[in-house]
PDB file of C-alpha atoms in Angstrom:
ATOM      1  CA  MET L   1     -60.138   6.029  42.642  1.00  0.00           C
ATOM      2  CA  ALA L   2     -63.519   4.655  41.512  1.00  0.00           C
ATOM      3  CA  PRO L   3     -64.133   0.923  41.838  1.00  0.00           C
ATOM      4  CA  THR L   4     -63.790  -1.117  38.655  1.00  0.00           C
ATOM      5  CA  GLN L   5     -67.076  -2.190  37.105  1.00  0.00           C
ATOM      6  CA  GLN L   6     -67.356  -5.763  35.879  1.00  0.00           C
ATOM      7  CA  ASP L   7     -70.202  -6.821  33.624  1.00  0.00           C
ATOM      8  CA  LEU L   8     -71.893  -9.882  35.123  1.00  0.00           C
ATOM      9  CA  TYR L   9     -74.809 -10.674  32.856  1.00  0.00           C
ATOM     10  CA  THR L  10     -76.692  -9.293  29.876  1.00  0.00           C
ATOM     11  CA  ALA L  11     -80.314 -10.012  29.046  1.00  0.00           C
ATOM     12  CA  GLN L  12     -82.028  -9.025  25.853  1.00  0.00           C
ATOM     13  CA  ALA L  13     -85.667  -8.669  24.902  1.00  0.00           C
ATOM     14  CA  ARG L  14     -87.069  -7.848  21.463  1.00  0.00           C
ATOM     15  CA  SER L  15     -90.579  -6.681  20.715  1.00  0.00           C
ATOM     16  CA  LEU L  16     -91.811  -6.930  17.128  1.00  0.00           C
ATOM     17  CA  HIS L  17     -94.908  -5.111  15.918  1.00  0.00           C
ATOM     18  CA  GLY L  18     -97.840  -7.392  15.301  1.00  0.00           C
ATOM     19  CA  THR L  19     -96.415 -10.526  16.915  1.00  0.00           C
ATOM     20  CA  GLY L  20     -98.112 -10.410  20.324  1.00  0.00           C
ATOM     21  CA  ARG L  21     -94.936 -11.623  21.990  1.00  0.00           C
ATOM     22  CA  VAL L  22     -91.560 -10.486  23.238  1.00  0.00           C
ATOM     23  CA  ASP L  23     -88.566 -12.731  22.575  1.00  0.00           C
ATOM     24  CA  VAL L  24     -86.368 -12.894  25.666  1.00  0.00           C
ATOM     25  CA  SER L  25     -82.672 -13.788  25.404  1.00  0.00           C
ATOM     26  CA  GLY L  26     -83.236 -16.077  22.430  1.00  0.00           C
ATOM     27  CA  ARG L  27     -85.871 -18.199  24.200  1.00  0.00           C
ATOM     28  CA  ALA L  28     -89.471 -18.713  23.241  1.00  0.00           C
ATOM     29  CA  GLY L  29     -91.280 -15.440  23.662  1.00  0.00           C
ATOM     30  CA  LEU L  30     -93.533 -14.156  26.380  1.00  0.00           C
ATOM     31  CA  PRO L  31     -97.070 -13.361  25.247  1.00  0.00           C
ATOM     32  CA  VAL L  32     -97.721  -9.622  25.506  1.00  0.00           C
ATOM     33  CA  GLY L  33    -100.762  -7.444  25.068  1.00  0.00           C
ATOM     34  CA  ALA L  34    -102.623  -4.471  26.385  1.00  0.00           C
ATOM     35  CA  PRO L  35    -104.764  -4.965  29.496  1.00  0.00           C
ATOM     36  CA  SER L  36    -108.529  -5.030  29.068  1.00  0.00           C
ATOM     37  CA  GLU L  37    -108.713  -1.857  31.213  1.00  0.00           C
ATOM     38  CA  LEU L  38    -106.969  -0.042  28.346  1.00  0.00           C
ATOM     39  CA  GLY L  39    -109.044  -1.586  25.573  1.00  0.00           C
ATOM     40  CA  GLY L  40    -106.791  -4.563  24.910  1.00  0.00           C
ATOM     41  CA  SER L  41    -107.606  -8.244  24.921  1.00  0.00           C
ATOM     42  CA  GLY L  42    -106.137  -8.787  28.368  1.00  0.00           C
ATOM     43  CA  HIS L  43    -104.185 -11.754  26.988  1.00  0.00           C
ATOM     44  CA  GLY L  44    -100.478 -11.831  27.679  1.00  0.00           C
ATOM     45  CA  TYR L  45     -98.373  -9.603  29.902  1.00  0.00           C
ATOM     46  CA  ASP L  46     -98.332  -5.834  29.647  1.00  0.00           C
ATOM     47  CA  PRO L  47     -95.236  -3.665  30.270  1.00  0.00           C
ATOM     48  CA  GLU L  48     -96.384  -2.647  33.741  1.00  0.00           C
ATOM     49  CA  GLN L  49     -96.755  -6.286  34.822  1.00  0.00           C
ATOM     50  CA  LEU L  50     -93.313  -7.123  33.443  1.00  0.00           C
ATOM     51  CA  TYR L  51     -91.774  -4.146  35.237  1.00  0.00           C
ATOM     52  CA  ALA L  52     -93.509  -5.064  38.510  1.00  0.00           C
ATOM     53  CA  ALA L  53     -92.173  -8.623  38.154  1.00  0.00           C
ATOM     54  CA  ALA L  54     -88.648  -7.323  37.477  1.00  0.00           C
ATOM     55  CA  LEU L  55     -88.816  -4.927  40.430  1.00  0.00           C
ATOM     56  CA  ALA L  56     -90.178  -7.537  42.869  1.00  0.00           C
ATOM     57  CA  THR L  57     -87.580 -10.094  41.794  1.00  0.00           C
ATOM     58  CA  CYS L  58     -84.649  -7.658  41.872  1.00  0.00           C
ATOM     59  CA  LEU L  59     -85.569  -6.210  45.247  1.00  0.00           C
ATOM     60  CA  HIS L  60     -86.205  -9.654  46.751  1.00  0.00           C
ATOM     61  CA  GLN L  61     -82.829 -10.979  45.580  1.00  0.00           C
ATOM     62  CA  ALA L  62     -81.179  -7.865  47.040  1.00  0.00           C
ATOM     63  CA  LEU L  63     -83.138  -8.340  50.286  1.00  0.00           C
ATOM     64  CA  VAL L  64     -81.824 -11.898  50.637  1.00  0.00           C
ATOM     65  CA  ILE L  65     -78.249 -10.688  50.048  1.00  0.00           C
ATOM     66  CA  ALA L  66     -78.597  -7.800  52.529  1.00  0.00           C
ATOM     67  CA  ALA L  67     -80.246 -10.007  55.148  1.00  0.00           C
ATOM     68  CA  THR L  68     -77.596 -12.704  54.834  1.00  0.00           C
ATOM     69  CA  GLU L  69     -74.759 -10.153  55.044  1.00  0.00           C
ATOM     70  CA  THR L  70     -76.184  -8.684  58.261  1.00  0.00           C
ATOM     71  CA  GLY L  71     -76.973 -12.009  59.936  1.00  0.00           C
ATOM     72  CA  VAL L  72     -80.740 -11.849  59.414  1.00  0.00           C
ATOM     73  CA  ASP L  73     -82.491 -15.032  58.286  1.00  0.00           C
ATOM     74  CA  PRO L  74     -84.334 -14.261  55.019  1.00  0.00           C
ATOM     75  CA  SER L  75     -86.751 -17.190  55.484  1.00  0.00           C
ATOM     76  CA  GLY L  76     -90.331 -16.212  54.813  1.00  0.00           C
ATOM     77  CA  SER L  77     -89.341 -12.928  53.162  1.00  0.00           C
ATOM     78  CA  GLU L  78     -91.534 -11.577  50.416  1.00  0.00           C
ATOM     79  CA  VAL L  79     -91.643  -8.544  48.132  1.00  0.00           C
ATOM     80  CA  THR L  80     -94.791  -7.374  46.361  1.00  0.00           C
ATOM     81  CA  ALA L  81     -94.303  -4.655  43.736  1.00  0.00           C
ATOM     82  CA  ARG L  82     -97.079  -2.542  42.261  1.00  0.00           C
ATOM     83  CA  VAL L  83     -96.833  -0.389  39.154  1.00  0.00           C
ATOM     84  CA  ARG L  84     -99.527   2.208  38.420  1.00  0.00           C
ATOM     85  CA  LEU L  85     -99.812   3.701  34.932  1.00  0.00           C
ATOM     86  CA  SER L  86    -101.146   7.265  34.752  1.00  0.00           C
ATOM     87  CA  ASN L  87    -102.065   9.558  31.869  1.00  0.00           C
ATOM     88  CA  GLY L  88    -101.103  13.202  32.160  1.00  0.00           C
ATOM     89  CA  GLY L  89    -102.916  14.095  28.929  1.00  0.00           C
ATOM     90  CA  ALA L  90    -101.582  14.690  25.408  1.00  0.00           C
ATOM     91  CA  GLN L  91    -100.085  11.195  25.266  1.00  0.00           C
ATOM     92  CA  HIS L  92     -97.940  11.856  28.315  1.00  0.00           C
ATOM     93  CA  TYR L  93     -97.783   8.685  30.386  1.00  0.00           C
ATOM     94  CA  ARG L  94     -95.955   7.899  33.586  1.00  0.00           C
ATOM     95  CA  PHE L  95     -95.858   5.136  36.107  1.00  0.00           C
ATOM     96  CA  ASP L  96     -95.308   4.973  39.829  1.00  0.00           C
ATOM     97  CA  ALA L  97     -93.801   1.923  41.487  1.00  0.00           C
ATOM     98  CA  THR L  98     -94.225   0.887  45.113  1.00  0.00           C
ATOM     99  CA  ALA L  99     -93.214  -2.228  47.014  1.00  0.00           C
ATOM    100  CA  ASP L 100     -94.257  -3.947  50.201  1.00  0.00           C
ATOM    101  CA  VAL L 101     -91.513  -5.902  51.952  1.00  0.00           C
ATOM    102  CA  SER L 102     -92.126  -8.689  54.426  1.00  0.00           C
ATOM    103  CA  LEU L 103     -89.126  -9.747  56.512  1.00  0.00           C
ATOM    104  CA  PRO L 104     -90.667 -11.671  59.417  1.00  0.00           C
ATOM    105  CA  THR L 105     -87.343 -12.551  61.075  1.00  0.00           C
ATOM    106  CA  ALA L 106     -86.350  -8.920  61.728  1.00  0.00           C
ATOM    107  CA  GLU L 107     -88.077  -5.995  63.414  1.00  0.00           C
ATOM    108  CA  GLY L 108     -87.579  -2.293  63.988  1.00  0.00           C
ATOM    109  CA  ASP L 109     -84.215  -0.738  63.164  1.00  0.00           C
ATOM    110  CA  ARG L 110     -82.701  -4.048  62.110  1.00  0.00           C
ATOM    111  CA  ARG L 111     -85.464  -4.584  59.543  1.00  0.00           C
ATOM    112  CA  SER L 112     -85.115  -0.997  58.301  1.00  0.00           C
ATOM    113  CA  ARG L 113     -81.349  -1.364  57.874  1.00  0.00           C
ATOM    114  CA  VAL L 114     -81.754  -4.562  55.842  1.00  0.00           C
ATOM    115  CA  ILE L 115     -84.355  -2.918  53.575  1.00  0.00           C
ATOM    116  CA  GLU L 116     -82.213   0.214  53.115  1.00  0.00           C
ATOM    117  CA  GLN L 117     -79.251  -1.977  52.152  1.00  0.00           C
ATOM    118  CA  ALA L 118     -81.429  -3.968  49.728  1.00  0.00           C
ATOM    119  CA  LEU L 119     -82.542  -0.716  48.070  1.00  0.00           C
ATOM    120  CA  ARG L 120     -78.869   0.225  47.573  1.00  0.00           C
ATOM    121  CA  ILE L 121     -78.046  -3.201  46.119  1.00  0.00           C
ATOM    122  CA  CYS L 122     -81.024  -3.478  43.736  1.00  0.00           C
ATOM    123  CA  PRO L 123     -80.377  -1.418  40.583  1.00  0.00           C
ATOM    124  CA  LEU L 124     -84.121  -0.713  40.386  1.00  0.00           C
ATOM    125  CA  GLY L 125     -84.437   0.304  44.040  1.00  0.00           C
ATOM    126  CA  ASP L 126     -84.187   4.006  43.279  1.00  0.00           C
ATOM    127  CA  ARG L 127     -87.289   3.740  41.067  1.00  0.00           C
ATOM    128  CA  LEU L 128     -89.579   3.130  44.032  1.00  0.00           C
ATOM    129  CA  ASP L 129     -91.778   5.967  45.177  1.00  0.00           C
ATOM    130  CA  PRO L 130     -91.992   6.048  48.139  1.00  0.00           C
ATOM    131  CA  PRO L 131     -89.450   3.545  49.441  1.00  0.00           C
ATOM    132  CA  PRO L 132     -90.946   0.467  51.111  1.00  0.00           C
ATOM    133  CA  ALA L 133     -91.567   0.694  54.835  1.00  0.00           C
TER     134      ALA L 133
END
């Protein structure tokens, strides 16, 4: 029998053409725009930055949970996510996401087990290529 799924939280974001912002869960919007490297103004956040922020935050929260569950102190832990946008031609875009994980209170196999558990907990963990070392 499969475990019962319980919805815990729902977030919503809305992007409107021409506004230069994304409204997030009914709050004042985040400024958005294309990066200067792609011909934009460079003002505001672009989708890749927002995704990197979501990935770093999700994986770090999962890392703290996994560390705590296995008796590892998460103090000083840090996750840095990077998202690279690529163009495959003919308006075919893709991105690759990577993350660096710092867990200074654990080493070797213990550190690896905590990171593996965090990747299972974080719903975005399977989007990393390759998994963090």
